[in-house]
């Protein structure tokens, strides 16, 4: 933990600095955390269903119940994709889906148990707070019971998906049916106290103000003070079929830098090459980020948003991106331990 904590008002003033000055401060903070290398991971994001009752306004991936475009993967297809991922040296699986009434908790438990029996060292960093809430409602059991059952089946980490902006006035505009900011935080709190690590995310570009973003950061930092369960924070930019303007990329880079300075209690800050592109992601490494994320053997949600098929990156491509920013690269596991 870095000793000099900044306040909300100080953070707002820092955000007004030119990018170069803010990046220098963030890079200094990154060094204070001891991050001499920039990491990446090999994993696969498997979406078990695109059926969702949430109907978020920004989501191009999901379809409503009964849609002719619905896609539900069979257990056999999921296992096949896991096998393929392991063959490609994946160390982590992210299994996520829409809020699909036909996918029950017992189905996920069966899938987790099968995967962990076959690949005990493969980390299941899967689902989301919204899915935990969904299973809690359809099974009529508590969040804690859902999480404990999933943990017993092999779940080891909870991704930060569904955070978007943790300000309810924004959430009401973009995803009125999704869980509230307090529920998202509460579910991650329970996950932490149950022994799971999790990540926190923030999606920018919904028309939110800097004050909204700072509220989001403050809520995450406060929960981290309480539990210590967040292993990383990953800000990324809302991606649509419209090309991202350069000024929005500058805004993203400043947000990455401010996040690194603000989070004196979260060790890792991620850069999102998938949403900002391979031209901007290396610059984010100069703005305090110490992780470039995954090669993404499979990804469907962002690909749907931009209307393009996903192409995974090779480890060599990610390593070259890292080197282009002047850093040494290293492969990590799900817990940010360097393994290669």
Tab-separated table of C-alpha atoms in Angstrom:
chain	number	residue	atom	x	y	z
A	1	UNK	CA	0.000	0.000	0.000
A	2	UNK	CA	1.314	3.451	-0.963
A	3	UNK	CA	1.382	5.858	1.965
A	4	UNK	CA	0.277	9.122	0.337
A	5	UNK	CA	-3.461	8.729	-0.280
A	6	UNK	CA	-5.138	11.350	-2.445
A	7	UNK	CA	-8.608	12.750	-1.834
A	8	UNK	CA	-11.440	13.129	-4.318
A	9	UNK	CA	-10.734	16.860	-4.675
A	10	UNK	CA	-7.042	16.199	-5.258
A	11	UNK	CA	-7.891	13.542	-7.832
A	12	UNK	CA	-10.110	15.967	-9.703
A	13	UNK	CA	-7.298	18.509	-9.877
A	14	UNK	CA	-4.871	15.846	-11.076
A	15	UNK	CA	-7.227	14.865	-13.887
A	16	UNK	CA	-7.036	18.434	-15.206
A	17	UNK	CA	-3.269	18.142	-15.676
A	18	UNK	CA	-1.875	17.599	-19.174
A	19	UNK	CA	-1.576	13.895	-19.975
A	20	UNK	CA	2.228	13.991	-19.955
A	21	UNK	CA	2.379	15.346	-16.399
A	22	UNK	CA	-0.286	12.977	-15.100
A	23	UNK	CA	1.420	10.015	-16.775
A	24	UNK	CA	4.729	10.858	-15.089
A	25	UNK	CA	3.074	10.803	-11.667
A	26	UNK	CA	1.312	7.529	-12.447
A	27	UNK	CA	4.511	5.912	-13.710
A	28	UNK	CA	6.230	6.902	-10.474
A	29	UNK	CA	3.401	5.286	-8.488
A	30	UNK	CA	3.647	2.121	-10.601
A	31	UNK	CA	7.354	1.930	-9.750
A	32	UNK	CA	6.557	2.322	-6.047
A	33	UNK	CA	4.436	-0.827	-6.318
A	34	UNK	CA	7.533	-2.636	-7.583
A	35	UNK	CA	6.220	-3.428	-11.053
A	36	UNK	CA	9.392	-3.791	-13.083
A	37	UNK	CA	7.728	-6.005	-15.701
A	38	UNK	CA	4.452	-5.759	-17.599
A	39	UNK	CA	2.407	-8.944	-17.531
A	40	UNK	CA	-0.142	-10.746	-19.670
A	41	UNK	CA	-2.152	-13.952	-19.358
A	42	UNK	CA	-3.307	-16.741	-21.654
A	43	UNK	CA	-6.999	-17.434	-21.121
A	44	UNK	CA	-10.288	-17.997	-22.882
A	45	UNK	CA	-13.568	-16.175	-22.326
A	46	UNK	CA	-16.363	-18.658	-23.005
A	47	UNK	CA	-19.892	-17.256	-23.199
A	48	UNK	CA	-22.292	-20.064	-22.314
A	49	UNK	CA	-25.388	-18.118	-23.419
A	50	UNK	CA	-26.246	-14.830	-25.099
A	51	UNK	CA	-29.810	-14.899	-23.772
A	52	UNK	CA	-30.299	-12.148	-21.199
A	53	UNK	CA	-33.191	-10.505	-19.395
A	54	UNK	CA	-31.175	-7.404	-18.478
A	55	UNK	CA	-31.614	-5.611	-21.826
A	56	UNK	CA	-28.738	-3.164	-21.290
A	57	UNK	CA	-28.885	-0.360	-23.852
A	58	UNK	CA	-25.194	-0.609	-24.740
A	59	UNK	CA	-25.012	-4.391	-25.254
A	60	UNK	CA	-24.871	-5.722	-28.815
A	61	UNK	CA	-24.197	-9.308	-27.730
A	62	UNK	CA	-27.312	-10.307	-25.818
A	63	UNK	CA	-30.721	-11.311	-27.151
A	64	UNK	CA	-34.046	-11.595	-25.283
A	65	UNK	CA	-35.635	-14.839	-24.178
A	66	UNK	CA	-37.239	-16.573	-27.163
A	67	UNK	CA	-35.069	-14.888	-29.794
A	68	UNK	CA	-34.277	-16.901	-32.918
A	69	UNK	CA	-30.713	-15.605	-32.564
A	70	UNK	CA	-30.184	-17.163	-29.153
A	71	UNK	CA	-27.020	-19.176	-28.586
A	72	UNK	CA	-26.750	-21.611	-25.706
A	73	UNK	CA	-23.640	-23.749	-25.571
A	74	UNK	CA	-24.064	-27.370	-24.587
A	75	UNK	CA	-21.896	-28.693	-21.781
A	76	UNK	CA	-20.028	-30.775	-24.352
A	77	UNK	CA	-19.255	-27.660	-26.426
A	78	UNK	CA	-18.028	-25.827	-23.331
A	79	UNK	CA	-15.769	-28.746	-22.417
A	80	UNK	CA	-14.437	-28.842	-25.982
A	81	UNK	CA	-13.533	-25.155	-25.813
A	82	UNK	CA	-11.824	-25.670	-22.470
A	83	UNK	CA	-9.816	-28.557	-23.948
A	84	UNK	CA	-8.763	-26.327	-26.841
A	85	UNK	CA	-7.735	-23.577	-24.436
A	86	UNK	CA	-5.586	-25.932	-22.377
A	87	UNK	CA	-3.919	-27.186	-25.566
A	88	UNK	CA	-3.009	-23.547	-26.258
A	89	UNK	CA	-1.486	-23.280	-22.762
A	90	UNK	CA	-4.306	-21.296	-21.155
A	91	UNK	CA	-4.037	-20.992	-17.376
A	92	UNK	CA	-7.454	-19.418	-16.783
A	93	UNK	CA	-11.031	-19.809	-17.986
A	94	UNK	CA	-13.604	-17.022	-17.824
A	95	UNK	CA	-17.030	-18.597	-18.193
A	96	UNK	CA	-19.697	-15.920	-18.433
A	97	UNK	CA	-23.130	-15.491	-19.932
A	98	UNK	CA	-26.301	-13.493	-20.026
A	99	UNK	CA	-28.958	-13.678	-17.334
A	100	UNK	CA	-30.553	-16.722	-18.934
A	101	UNK	CA	-33.493	-18.306	-17.046
A	102	UNK	CA	-32.757	-21.687	-18.644
A	103	UNK	CA	-29.214	-21.866	-17.250
A	104	UNK	CA	-29.547	-22.886	-13.625
A	105	UNK	CA	-27.019	-22.857	-10.831
A	106	UNK	CA	-26.773	-26.655	-10.927
A	107	UNK	CA	-25.660	-26.447	-14.568
A	108	UNK	CA	-22.801	-24.084	-13.741
A	109	UNK	CA	-21.801	-26.213	-10.750
A	110	UNK	CA	-21.705	-29.330	-12.928
A	111	UNK	CA	-19.578	-27.530	-15.528
A	112	UNK	CA	-17.144	-26.197	-12.918
A	113	UNK	CA	-16.743	-29.600	-11.280
A	114	UNK	CA	-16.088	-31.292	-14.621
A	115	UNK	CA	-13.445	-28.726	-15.580
A	116	UNK	CA	-11.669	-28.840	-12.216
A	117	UNK	CA	-11.674	-32.635	-12.136
A	118	UNK	CA	-9.994	-32.790	-15.534
A	119	UNK	CA	-7.772	-29.727	-15.101
A	120	UNK	CA	-7.222	-29.086	-11.376
A	121	UNK	CA	-4.602	-26.393	-12.023
A	122	UNK	CA	-6.783	-24.409	-14.436
A	123	UNK	CA	-8.135	-21.335	-12.632
A	124	UNK	CA	-11.845	-20.565	-12.908
A	125	UNK	CA	-12.103	-16.773	-12.803
A	126	UNK	CA	-15.690	-16.702	-13.958
A	127	UNK	CA	-19.221	-15.285	-13.879
A	128	UNK	CA	-20.094	-11.796	-12.628
A	129	UNK	CA	-21.912	-10.075	-9.797
A	130	UNK	CA	-25.003	-9.795	-12.011
A	131	UNK	CA	-24.958	-13.558	-12.609
A	132	UNK	CA	-24.598	-14.204	-8.870
A	133	UNK	CA	-27.659	-12.002	-8.311
A	134	UNK	CA	-29.509	-13.832	-11.092
A	135	UNK	CA	-28.803	-17.280	-9.647
A	136	UNK	CA	-29.758	-16.051	-6.189
A	137	UNK	CA	-33.161	-14.957	-7.449
A	138	UNK	CA	-34.046	-17.995	-9.550
A	139	UNK	CA	-32.825	-20.449	-6.893
A	140	UNK	CA	-34.220	-18.370	-4.003
A	141	UNK	CA	-31.054	-18.600	-1.942
A	142	UNK	CA	-28.709	-15.950	-0.570
A	143	UNK	CA	-25.726	-14.470	-2.378
A	144	UNK	CA	-23.485	-16.136	0.172
A	145	UNK	CA	-25.011	-19.543	-0.516
A	146	UNK	CA	-24.616	-19.085	-4.280
A	147	UNK	CA	-20.982	-18.083	-3.905
A	148	UNK	CA	-20.183	-20.892	-1.457
A	149	UNK	CA	-21.725	-23.497	-3.778
A	150	UNK	CA	-19.754	-22.138	-6.726
A	151	UNK	CA	-16.569	-21.985	-4.687
A	152	UNK	CA	-17.045	-25.594	-3.601
A	153	UNK	CA	-17.410	-26.493	-7.285
A	154	UNK	CA	-14.127	-24.797	-8.177
A	155	UNK	CA	-14.708	-21.054	-8.619
A	156	UNK	CA	-11.580	-19.140	-7.589
A	157	UNK	CA	-12.180	-15.585	-8.722
A	158	UNK	CA	-14.997	-13.207	-9.638
A	159	UNK	CA	-14.429	-10.857	-12.609
A	160	UNK	CA	-15.438	-7.223	-12.322
A	161	UNK	CA	-17.916	-7.391	-15.193
A	162	UNK	CA	-21.119	-5.418	-14.851
A	163	UNK	CA	-19.625	-2.562	-12.859
A	164	UNK	CA	-19.829	-0.101	-15.752
A	165	UNK	CA	-20.160	3.106	-13.686
A	166	UNK	CA	-21.033	2.547	-10.027
A	167	UNK	CA	-23.362	5.544	-9.919
A	168	UNK	CA	-27.030	4.660	-9.992
A	169	UNK	CA	-28.227	7.654	-12.022
A	170	UNK	CA	-25.946	6.490	-14.847
A	171	UNK	CA	-26.936	2.853	-14.388
A	172	UNK	CA	-30.614	3.796	-14.626
A	173	UNK	CA	-29.921	5.369	-18.008
A	174	UNK	CA	-27.864	2.560	-19.548
A	175	UNK	CA	-28.933	-0.605	-17.716
A	176	UNK	CA	-32.050	-0.001	-15.591
A	177	UNK	CA	-32.712	-3.731	-15.080
A	178	UNK	CA	-29.195	-4.556	-13.933
A	179	UNK	CA	-28.095	-4.690	-10.294
A	180	UNK	CA	-27.491	-1.418	-8.461
A	181	UNK	CA	-24.053	-0.110	-7.573
A	182	UNK	CA	-24.525	-1.095	-3.930
A	183	UNK	CA	-25.511	-4.643	-4.936
A	184	UNK	CA	-22.450	-4.996	-7.179
A	185	UNK	CA	-20.234	-3.905	-4.291
A	186	UNK	CA	-22.086	-6.111	-1.794
A	187	UNK	CA	-21.659	-9.237	-3.917
A	188	UNK	CA	-17.941	-8.581	-4.310
A	189	UNK	CA	-17.733	-8.009	-0.552
A	190	UNK	CA	-19.302	-11.416	0.071
A	191	UNK	CA	-16.980	-12.999	-2.491
A	192	UNK	CA	-13.958	-11.527	-0.712
A	193	UNK	CA	-15.108	-12.704	2.711
A	194	UNK	CA	-15.730	-16.138	1.181
A	195	UNK	CA	-12.089	-16.325	0.161
A	196	UNK	CA	-12.388	-15.417	-3.518
A	197	UNK	CA	-10.257	-12.789	-5.163
A	198	UNK	CA	-11.923	-10.475	-7.645
A	199	UNK	CA	-11.180	-7.702	-10.078
A	200	UNK	CA	-12.868	-4.329	-10.369
A	201	UNK	CA	-13.595	-2.582	-13.648
A	202	UNK	CA	-14.912	0.747	-14.864
A	203	UNK	CA	-16.324	1.428	-18.311
A	204	UNK	CA	-16.066	5.037	-19.446
A	205	UNK	CA	-17.750	6.780	-22.342
A	206	UNK	CA	-21.419	6.677	-21.327
A	207	UNK	CA	-21.636	10.450	-20.948
A	208	UNK	CA	-20.674	10.316	-17.284
A	209	UNK	CA	-18.821	13.195	-15.634
A	210	UNK	CA	-15.423	13.075	-13.960
A	211	UNK	CA	-17.310	13.358	-10.657
A	212	UNK	CA	-19.209	10.173	-11.542
A	213	UNK	CA	-15.946	8.374	-12.242
A	214	UNK	CA	-14.444	9.572	-8.991
A	215	UNK	CA	-17.484	8.293	-7.090
A	216	UNK	CA	-16.872	4.924	-8.733
A	217	UNK	CA	-13.193	4.911	-7.793
A	218	UNK	CA	-13.953	5.957	-4.227
A	219	UNK	CA	-16.523	3.173	-3.745
A	220	UNK	CA	-14.066	0.553	-4.988
A	221	UNK	CA	-11.234	1.944	-2.852
A	222	UNK	CA	-13.428	1.997	0.248
A	223	UNK	CA	-14.417	-1.649	-0.251
A	224	UNK	CA	-10.784	-2.565	-0.799
A	225	UNK	CA	-9.918	-0.889	2.513
A	226	UNK	CA	-12.466	-3.180	4.142
A	227	UNK	CA	-11.715	-6.509	2.450
A	228	UNK	CA	-8.448	-6.346	0.498
A	229	UNK	CA	-10.019	-8.687	-2.053
A	230	UNK	CA	-9.528	-6.768	-5.303
A	231	UNK	CA	-6.420	-7.987	-7.086
A	232	UNK	CA	-6.641	-5.558	-10.001
A	233	UNK	CA	-8.535	-2.604	-11.421
A	234	UNK	CA	-9.186	-2.423	-15.157
A	235	UNK	CA	-10.702	0.702	-16.712
A	236	UNK	CA	-11.821	0.407	-20.305
A	237	UNK	CA	-13.654	2.449	-22.865
A	238	UNK	CA	-17.212	1.821	-24.032
A	239	UNK	CA	-16.880	0.240	-27.451
A	240	UNK	CA	-19.474	0.646	-30.179
A	241	UNK	CA	-19.582	0.301	-33.935
A	242	UNK	CA	-18.652	3.984	-34.149
A	243	UNK	CA	-14.914	4.588	-34.278
A	244	UNK	CA	-13.439	5.786	-31.005
A	245	UNK	CA	-12.288	9.391	-31.324
A	246	UNK	CA	-8.728	10.263	-30.403
A	247	UNK	CA	-9.837	12.701	-27.695
A	248	UNK	CA	-11.667	9.816	-26.030
A	249	UNK	CA	-8.456	7.807	-26.102
A	250	UNK	CA	-6.677	10.661	-24.329
A	251	UNK	CA	-9.503	10.644	-21.806
A	252	UNK	CA	-8.972	6.898	-21.347
A	253	UNK	CA	-5.225	7.311	-20.821
A	254	UNK	CA	-5.793	10.009	-18.218
A	255	UNK	CA	-8.292	7.721	-16.484
A	256	UNK	CA	-5.731	4.900	-16.388
A	257	UNK	CA	-3.137	7.250	-14.927
A	258	UNK	CA	-5.517	8.661	-12.329
A	259	UNK	CA	-6.597	5.142	-11.352
A	260	UNK	CA	-2.995	4.139	-10.679
A	261	UNK	CA	-2.456	7.179	-8.461
A	262	UNK	CA	-5.829	6.890	-6.707
A	263	UNK	CA	-5.660	3.198	-5.837
A	264	UNK	CA	-2.986	3.088	-3.180
A	265	UNK	CA	-4.446	-0.251	-2.048
A	266	UNK	CA	-4.933	-2.195	-5.306
A	267	UNK	CA	-1.677	-3.656	-6.641
A	268	UNK	CA	-2.429	-4.014	-10.349
A	269	UNK	CA	-3.847	-1.729	-13.032
A	270	UNK	CA	-4.819	-3.263	-16.362
A	271	UNK	CA	-4.660	-1.788	-19.855
A	272	UNK	CA	-7.337	-2.900	-22.304
A	273	UNK	CA	-5.827	-3.476	-25.758
A	274	UNK	CA	-9.112	-5.059	-26.805
A	275	UNK	CA	-11.170	-1.877	-26.430
A	276	UNK	CA	-8.661	0.912	-27.113
A	277	UNK	CA	-6.566	-0.801	-29.746
A	278	UNK	CA	-2.971	-1.852	-30.044
A	279	UNK	CA	-1.878	1.716	-30.791
A	280	UNK	CA	-3.113	3.097	-27.471
A	281	UNK	CA	-2.586	0.137	-25.127
A	282	UNK	CA	1.233	0.476	-25.027
A	283	UNK	CA	0.790	4.160	-24.138
A	284	UNK	CA	-1.384	3.096	-21.200
A	285	UNK	CA	1.644	1.206	-19.883
A	286	UNK	CA	3.402	4.569	-19.686
A	287	UNK	CA	0.425	5.876	-17.711
A	288	UNK	CA	0.772	3.493	-14.777
A	289	UNK	CA	-0.735	0.237	-16.058
A	290	UNK	CA	1.353	-2.867	-15.357
A	291	UNK	CA	-0.739	-5.516	-17.107
A	292	UNK	CA	-1.868	-5.871	-20.720
A	293	UNK	CA	-4.560	-8.446	-20.062
A	294	UNK	CA	-5.108	-11.571	-22.088
A	295	UNK	CA	-4.258	-12.917	-25.513
A	296	UNK	CA	-8.035	-13.530	-25.595
A	297	UNK	CA	-8.284	-16.933	-27.234
A	298	UNK	CA	-12.020	-16.222	-27.494
A	299	UNK	CA	-14.077	-13.056	-26.974
A	300	UNK	CA	-17.616	-12.310	-28.129
A	301	UNK	CA	-19.072	-9.322	-26.283
A	302	UNK	CA	-16.733	-6.564	-27.506
A	303	UNK	CA	-16.566	-8.195	-30.942
A	304	UNK	CA	-20.361	-7.912	-31.167
A	305	UNK	CA	-20.218	-4.261	-30.131
A	306	UNK	CA	-17.798	-3.293	-32.892
A	307	UNK	CA	-19.330	-5.593	-35.500
A	308	UNK	CA	-16.129	-7.514	-36.163
A	309	UNK	CA	-15.000	-11.066	-35.602
A	310	UNK	CA	-12.452	-11.475	-32.835
A	311	UNK	CA	-8.847	-12.337	-33.607
A	312	UNK	CA	-6.777	-13.557	-30.667
A	313	UNK	CA	-3.310	-12.155	-30.159
A	314	UNK	CA	-0.267	-14.374	-29.980
A	315	UNK	CA	2.001	-14.167	-26.963
A	316	UNK	CA	4.645	-12.735	-29.288
A	317	UNK	CA	2.305	-9.925	-30.351
A	318	UNK	CA	1.556	-8.939	-26.760
A	319	UNK	CA	5.224	-9.184	-25.822
A	320	UNK	CA	6.100	-6.893	-28.730
A	321	UNK	CA	3.463	-4.374	-27.634
A	322	UNK	CA	4.968	-4.376	-24.155
A	323	UNK	CA	8.497	-4.010	-25.486
A	324	UNK	CA	7.401	-1.127	-27.730
A	325	UNK	CA	6.581	0.801	-24.547
A	326	UNK	CA	10.037	0.063	-23.148
A	327	UNK	CA	9.094	-2.650	-20.667
A	328	UNK	CA	10.122	-6.246	-20.146
A	329	UNK	CA	7.242	-8.692	-20.595
A	330	UNK	CA	6.228	-11.654	-18.439
A	331	UNK	CA	3.431	-14.205	-18.507
A	332	UNK	CA	1.322	-14.332	-15.335
A	333	UNK	CA	-1.317	-16.541	-13.796
A	334	UNK	CA	-4.790	-15.516	-12.635
A	335	UNK	CA	-3.378	-14.250	-9.336
A	336	UNK	CA	-0.787	-12.010	-11.037
A	337	UNK	CA	2.098	-14.290	-10.141
A	338	UNK	CA	4.755	-14.334	-12.845
A	339	UNK	CA	5.079	-17.846	-14.266
A	340	UNK	CA	7.233	-17.262	-17.337
